[in-house]
Short mmCIF file of C-alpha atoms in Angstrom, two decimals:
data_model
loop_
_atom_site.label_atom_id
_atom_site.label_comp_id
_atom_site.label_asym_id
_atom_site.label_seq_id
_atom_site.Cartn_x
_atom_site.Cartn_y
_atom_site.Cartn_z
CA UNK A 115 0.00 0.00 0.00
CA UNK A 116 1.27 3.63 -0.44
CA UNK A 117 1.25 5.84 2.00
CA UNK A 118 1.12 9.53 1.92
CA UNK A 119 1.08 12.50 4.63
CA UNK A 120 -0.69 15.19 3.04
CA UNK A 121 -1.85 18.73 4.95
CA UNK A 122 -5.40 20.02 4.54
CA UNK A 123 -5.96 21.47 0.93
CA UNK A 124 -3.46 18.82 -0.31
CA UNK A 125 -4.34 15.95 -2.49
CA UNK A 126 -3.16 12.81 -4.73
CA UNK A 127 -3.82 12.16 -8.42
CA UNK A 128 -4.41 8.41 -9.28
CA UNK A 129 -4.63 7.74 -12.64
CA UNK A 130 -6.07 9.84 -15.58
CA UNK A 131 -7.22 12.62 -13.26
CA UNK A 132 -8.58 11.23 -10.66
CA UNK A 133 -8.17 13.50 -7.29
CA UNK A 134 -8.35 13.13 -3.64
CA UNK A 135 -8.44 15.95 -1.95
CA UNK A 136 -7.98 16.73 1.78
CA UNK A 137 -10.63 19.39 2.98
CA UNK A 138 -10.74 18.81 6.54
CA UNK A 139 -9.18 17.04 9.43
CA UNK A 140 -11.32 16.98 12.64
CA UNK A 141 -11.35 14.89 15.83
CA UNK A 142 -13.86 12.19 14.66
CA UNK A 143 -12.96 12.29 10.85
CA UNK A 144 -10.95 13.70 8.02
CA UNK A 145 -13.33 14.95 4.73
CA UNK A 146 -11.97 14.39 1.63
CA UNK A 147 -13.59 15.83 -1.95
CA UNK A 148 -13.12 13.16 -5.10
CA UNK A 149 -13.06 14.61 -8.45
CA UNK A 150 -13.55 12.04 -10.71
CA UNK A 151 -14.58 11.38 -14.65
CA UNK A 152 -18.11 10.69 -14.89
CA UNK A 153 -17.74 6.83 -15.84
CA UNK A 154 -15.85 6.31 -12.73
CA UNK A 155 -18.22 5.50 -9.92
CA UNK A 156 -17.15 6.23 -6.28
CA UNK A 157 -18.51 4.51 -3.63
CA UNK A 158 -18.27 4.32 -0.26
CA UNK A 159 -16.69 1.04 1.04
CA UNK A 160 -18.39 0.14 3.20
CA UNK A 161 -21.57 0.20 0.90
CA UNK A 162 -19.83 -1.62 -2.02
CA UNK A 163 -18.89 -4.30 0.41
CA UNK A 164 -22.24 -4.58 1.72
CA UNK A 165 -23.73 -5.29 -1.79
CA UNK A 166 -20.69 -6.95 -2.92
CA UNK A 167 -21.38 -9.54 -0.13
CA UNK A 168 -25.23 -9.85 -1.04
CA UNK A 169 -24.35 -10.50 -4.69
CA UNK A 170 -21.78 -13.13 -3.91
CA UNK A 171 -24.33 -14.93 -1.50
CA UNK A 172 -27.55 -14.46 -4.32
CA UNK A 173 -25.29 -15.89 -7.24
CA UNK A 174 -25.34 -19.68 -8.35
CA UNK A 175 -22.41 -20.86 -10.22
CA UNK A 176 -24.24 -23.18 -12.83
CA UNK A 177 -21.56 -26.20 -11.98
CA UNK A 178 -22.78 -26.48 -8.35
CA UNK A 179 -26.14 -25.91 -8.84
CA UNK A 180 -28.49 -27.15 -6.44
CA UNK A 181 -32.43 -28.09 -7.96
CA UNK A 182 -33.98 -24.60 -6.63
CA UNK A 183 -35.99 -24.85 -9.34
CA UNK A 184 -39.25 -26.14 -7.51
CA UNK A 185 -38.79 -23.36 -4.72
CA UNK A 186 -38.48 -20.60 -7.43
CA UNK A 187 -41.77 -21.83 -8.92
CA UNK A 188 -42.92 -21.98 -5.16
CA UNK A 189 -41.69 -18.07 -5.09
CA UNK A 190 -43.35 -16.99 -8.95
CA UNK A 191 -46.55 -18.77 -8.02
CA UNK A 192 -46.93 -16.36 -4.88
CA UNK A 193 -46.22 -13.22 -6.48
CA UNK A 194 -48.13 -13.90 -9.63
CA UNK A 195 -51.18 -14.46 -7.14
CA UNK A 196 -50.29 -11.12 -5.57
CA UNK A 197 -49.26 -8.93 -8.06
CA UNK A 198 -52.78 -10.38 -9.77
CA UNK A 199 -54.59 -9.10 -6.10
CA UNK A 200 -53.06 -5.79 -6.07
CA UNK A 201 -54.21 -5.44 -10.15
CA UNK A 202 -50.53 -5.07 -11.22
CA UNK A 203 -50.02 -6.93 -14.19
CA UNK A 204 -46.33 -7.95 -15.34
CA UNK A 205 -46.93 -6.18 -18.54
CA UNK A 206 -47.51 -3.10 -16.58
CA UNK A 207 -43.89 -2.70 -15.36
CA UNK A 208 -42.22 -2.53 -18.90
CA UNK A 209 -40.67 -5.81 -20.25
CA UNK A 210 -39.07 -4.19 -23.47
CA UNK A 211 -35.45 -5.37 -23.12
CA UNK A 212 -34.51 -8.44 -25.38
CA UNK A 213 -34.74 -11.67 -23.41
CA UNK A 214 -33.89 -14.84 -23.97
CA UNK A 215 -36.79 -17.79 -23.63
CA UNK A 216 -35.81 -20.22 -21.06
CA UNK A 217 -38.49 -22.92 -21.61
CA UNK A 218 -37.87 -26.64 -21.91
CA UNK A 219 -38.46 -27.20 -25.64
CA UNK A 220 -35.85 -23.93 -26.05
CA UNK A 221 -33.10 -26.29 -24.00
CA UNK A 222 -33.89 -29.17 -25.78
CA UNK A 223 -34.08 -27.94 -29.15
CA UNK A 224 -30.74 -25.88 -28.76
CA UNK A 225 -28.30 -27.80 -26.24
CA UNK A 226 -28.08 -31.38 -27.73
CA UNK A 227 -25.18 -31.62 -26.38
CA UNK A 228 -25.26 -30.08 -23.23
CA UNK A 229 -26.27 -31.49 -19.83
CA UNK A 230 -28.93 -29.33 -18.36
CA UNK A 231 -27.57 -28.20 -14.86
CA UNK A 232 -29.67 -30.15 -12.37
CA UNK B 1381 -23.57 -7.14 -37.33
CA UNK B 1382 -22.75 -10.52 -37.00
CA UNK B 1383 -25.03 -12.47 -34.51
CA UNK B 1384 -23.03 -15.31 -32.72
CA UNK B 1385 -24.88 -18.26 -31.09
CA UNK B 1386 -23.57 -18.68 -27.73
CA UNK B 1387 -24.77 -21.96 -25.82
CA UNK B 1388 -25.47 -21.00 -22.03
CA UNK B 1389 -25.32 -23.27 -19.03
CA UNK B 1390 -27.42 -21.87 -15.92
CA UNK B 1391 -29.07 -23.05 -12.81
CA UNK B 1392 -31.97 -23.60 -14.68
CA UNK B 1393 -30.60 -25.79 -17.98
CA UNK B 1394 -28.49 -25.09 -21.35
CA UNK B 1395 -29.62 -22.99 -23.81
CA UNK B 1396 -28.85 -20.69 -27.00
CA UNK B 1397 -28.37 -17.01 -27.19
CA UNK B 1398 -27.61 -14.51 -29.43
CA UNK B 1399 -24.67 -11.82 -29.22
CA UNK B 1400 -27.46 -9.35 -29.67
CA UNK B 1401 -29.16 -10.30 -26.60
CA UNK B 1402 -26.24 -9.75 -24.50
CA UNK B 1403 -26.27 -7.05 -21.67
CA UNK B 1404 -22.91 -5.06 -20.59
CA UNK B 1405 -22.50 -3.53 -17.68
CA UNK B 1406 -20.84 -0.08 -17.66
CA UNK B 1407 -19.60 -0.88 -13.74
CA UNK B 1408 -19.08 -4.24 -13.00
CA UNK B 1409 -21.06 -5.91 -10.01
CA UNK B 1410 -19.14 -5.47 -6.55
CA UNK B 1411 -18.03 -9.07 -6.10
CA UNK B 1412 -17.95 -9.82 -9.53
CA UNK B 1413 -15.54 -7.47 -11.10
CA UNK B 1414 -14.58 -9.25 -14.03
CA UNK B 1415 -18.02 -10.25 -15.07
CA UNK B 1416 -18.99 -7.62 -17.57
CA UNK B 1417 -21.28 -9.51 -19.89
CA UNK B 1418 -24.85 -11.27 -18.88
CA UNK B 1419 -27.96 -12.37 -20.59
CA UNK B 1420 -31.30 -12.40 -19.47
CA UNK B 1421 -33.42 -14.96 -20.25
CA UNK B 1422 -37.05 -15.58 -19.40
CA UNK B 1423 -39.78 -18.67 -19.05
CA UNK B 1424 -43.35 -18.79 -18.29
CA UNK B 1425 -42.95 -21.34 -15.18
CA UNK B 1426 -40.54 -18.68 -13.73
CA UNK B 1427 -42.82 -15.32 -14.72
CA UNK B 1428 -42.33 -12.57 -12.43
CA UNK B 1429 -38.84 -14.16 -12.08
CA UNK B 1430 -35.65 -13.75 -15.05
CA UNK B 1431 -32.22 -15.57 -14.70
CA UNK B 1432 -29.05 -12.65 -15.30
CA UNK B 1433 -26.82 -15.09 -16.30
CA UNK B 1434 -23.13 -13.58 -16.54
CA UNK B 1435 -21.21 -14.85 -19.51
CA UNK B 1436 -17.50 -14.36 -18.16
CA UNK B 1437 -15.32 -15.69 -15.72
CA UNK B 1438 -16.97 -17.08 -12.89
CA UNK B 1439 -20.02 -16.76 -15.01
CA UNK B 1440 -22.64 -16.10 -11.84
CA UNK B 1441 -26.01 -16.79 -11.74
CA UNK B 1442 -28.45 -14.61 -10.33
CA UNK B 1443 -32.49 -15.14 -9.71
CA UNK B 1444 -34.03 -11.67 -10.78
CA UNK B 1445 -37.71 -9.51 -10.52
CA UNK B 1446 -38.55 -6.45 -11.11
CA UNK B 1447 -38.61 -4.56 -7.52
CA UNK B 1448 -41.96 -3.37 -8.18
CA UNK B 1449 -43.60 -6.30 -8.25
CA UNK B 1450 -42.47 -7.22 -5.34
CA UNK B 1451 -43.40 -3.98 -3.26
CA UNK B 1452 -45.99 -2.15 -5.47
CA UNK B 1453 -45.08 1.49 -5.40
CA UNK B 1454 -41.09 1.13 -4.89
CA UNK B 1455 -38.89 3.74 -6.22
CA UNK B 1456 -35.40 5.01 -6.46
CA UNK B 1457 -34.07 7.76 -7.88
CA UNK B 1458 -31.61 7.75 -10.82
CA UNK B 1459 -28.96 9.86 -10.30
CA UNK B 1460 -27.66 12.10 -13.42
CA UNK B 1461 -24.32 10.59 -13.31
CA UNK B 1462 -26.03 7.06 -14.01
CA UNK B 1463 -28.32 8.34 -16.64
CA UNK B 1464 -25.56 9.26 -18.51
CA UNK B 1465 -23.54 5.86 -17.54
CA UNK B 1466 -26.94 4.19 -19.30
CA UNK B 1467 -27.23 6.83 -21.90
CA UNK B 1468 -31.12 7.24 -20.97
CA UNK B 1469 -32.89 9.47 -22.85
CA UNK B 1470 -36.56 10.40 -21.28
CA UNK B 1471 -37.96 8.22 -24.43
CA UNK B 1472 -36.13 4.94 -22.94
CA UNK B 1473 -37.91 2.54 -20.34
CA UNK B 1474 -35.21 1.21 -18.27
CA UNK B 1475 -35.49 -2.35 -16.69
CA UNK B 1476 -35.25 -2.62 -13.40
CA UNK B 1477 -33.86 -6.21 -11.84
CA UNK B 1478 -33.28 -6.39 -8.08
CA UNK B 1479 -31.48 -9.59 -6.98
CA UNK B 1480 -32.88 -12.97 -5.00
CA UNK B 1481 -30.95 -14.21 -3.00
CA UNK B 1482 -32.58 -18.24 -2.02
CA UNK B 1483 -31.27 -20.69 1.20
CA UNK B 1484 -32.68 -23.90 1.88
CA UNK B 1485 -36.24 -22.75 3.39
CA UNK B 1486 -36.48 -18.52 2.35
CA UNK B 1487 -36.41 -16.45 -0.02
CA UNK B 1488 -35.20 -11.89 0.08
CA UNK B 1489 -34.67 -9.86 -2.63
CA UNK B 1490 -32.23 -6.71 -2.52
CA UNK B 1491 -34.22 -3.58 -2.69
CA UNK B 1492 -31.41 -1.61 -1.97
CA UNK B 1493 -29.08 -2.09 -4.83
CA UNK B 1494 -30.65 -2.49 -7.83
CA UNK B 1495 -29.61 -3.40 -11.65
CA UNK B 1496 -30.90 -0.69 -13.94
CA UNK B 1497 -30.51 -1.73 -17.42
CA UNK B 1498 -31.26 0.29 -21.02
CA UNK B 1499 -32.71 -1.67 -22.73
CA UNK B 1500 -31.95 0.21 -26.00
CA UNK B 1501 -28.02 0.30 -25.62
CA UNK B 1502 -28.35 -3.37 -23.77
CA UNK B 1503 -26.31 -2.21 -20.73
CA UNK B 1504 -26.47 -1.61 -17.62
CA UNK B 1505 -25.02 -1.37 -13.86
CA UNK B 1506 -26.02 -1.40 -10.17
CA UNK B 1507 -27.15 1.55 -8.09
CA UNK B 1508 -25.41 1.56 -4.75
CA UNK B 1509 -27.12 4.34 -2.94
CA UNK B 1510 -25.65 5.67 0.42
CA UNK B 1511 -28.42 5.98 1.77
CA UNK B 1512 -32.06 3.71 0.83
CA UNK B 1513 -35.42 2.92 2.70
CA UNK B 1514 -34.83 0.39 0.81
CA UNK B 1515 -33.17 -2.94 2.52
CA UNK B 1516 -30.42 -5.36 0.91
CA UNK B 1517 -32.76 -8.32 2.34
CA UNK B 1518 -36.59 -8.00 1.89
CA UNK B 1519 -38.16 -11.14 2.33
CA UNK B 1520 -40.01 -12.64 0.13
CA UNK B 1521 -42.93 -15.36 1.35
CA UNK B 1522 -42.77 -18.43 0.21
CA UNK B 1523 -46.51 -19.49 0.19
#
């Protein structure tokens, strides 16, 4: 890791442009400013670790894939009963991005050769 | 344009894809850095749900729904900065996919950090507010 001492008003430059500034060192906290180009996201670590950790525990690598398939029917039976109650239809909440159907004549048809996962 | 077939294993079987269905992200999923490309695929049995199935390196697999179907009314606000990450123009419907995360006997989806996608330009990236009513682990009931 390297390590800088920098005074207030001082900063660092990492890569194309991107600065750290020191504003303010208190007591409790030092308050730094990041300029940064717009397609670089800055995030608090402490929040990117928090989702980082959620994603890692929601994703299924499709080589150790346990049969959740009956639960997941379970879960879409459920909501398609309340969504139905509540008189929100799926076609309501805009479905317009290209997707790919996952049905079983689709895997047959097109994966001859491939195992399905379960 | 050539359109490449690309044969997908996921959770949920094998199947064929076109290049042209493919989503990027602009920012990469925290955890998942170097998995850039995904496709999302769809079937009835499944309906709210989708599969995001990530097509590099460890190629995860995530359950997916549209947040507002799970709590009617849900909402966050799109920053500028990510607008113009997705190229959104006020024309463009984004998708919105939060993430379910399943164990043995329940079921929560991540309200809080959301995948936006356009579904025009086919990419997309997740929001990671500060701050969010919104929690990481809403539960979802099973029956």
């Amino acid at each position: 890791m390297l390590v800088f001492t920098r005074k207030r008003d001082e900063a660092i430059v990492i890569g194309d442009g991107i600065e750290v500034r020191i504003l303010r060192v208190g007591k409790d906290g030092v308050r730094l400013g990041v300029t940064a180009p717009p397609d670089v996201p800055v995030h608090r670590q402490e929040i990117y670790q928090m989702v980082g950790a959620a994603n890692l525990s929601a994703a299924t690598a499709p080589a150790n894939a346990k049969d959740d398939t009956s639960m997941v029917e379970r879960l879409a039976t459920r909501l398609r009963r309340d969504s139905a109650a509540s008189g929100l239809s799926a076609d309501a909440v805009g479905r317009s991005v290209a997707k790919v159907d996952l049905s079983a004549e689709a895997v047959g048809r097109s994966a001859a050769k491939a195992e399905p996962a379960r | 344009m050539t359109v490449e077939s690309l044969l997908i294993d996921t959770r949920f079987g094998a199947f064929a894809a076109n290049d042209r269905d493919i989503v990027t992200l602009v920012n990469a999923l925290p955890g998942f850095e170097r998995c850039r490309r995904y496709v999302l695929l769809s079937a009835r049995s499944l309906e709210p749900f989708t599969c995001l199935q990530g097509l590099d390196e460890p190629r995860p697999s995530f359950l997916t729904v549209d947040p507002r179907v799970v709590v009617p009314g849900y909402s966050l606000p799109l920053e500028d900065s990510d607008q113009r990450r997705l190229d959104l123009l006020p024309s463009d419907t984004p998708l919105w996919l939060a993430i379910v995360g399943l164990s043995a006997d329940a079921a929560s989806v991540n309200l809080r950090a959301p995948i936006v996608v356009n579904p025009r330009r086919m990419v997309g990236l997740q929001l990671l507010p500060a701050t969010s009513a919104y929690s990481c682990d809403h539960r979802l009931p099973l029956d």
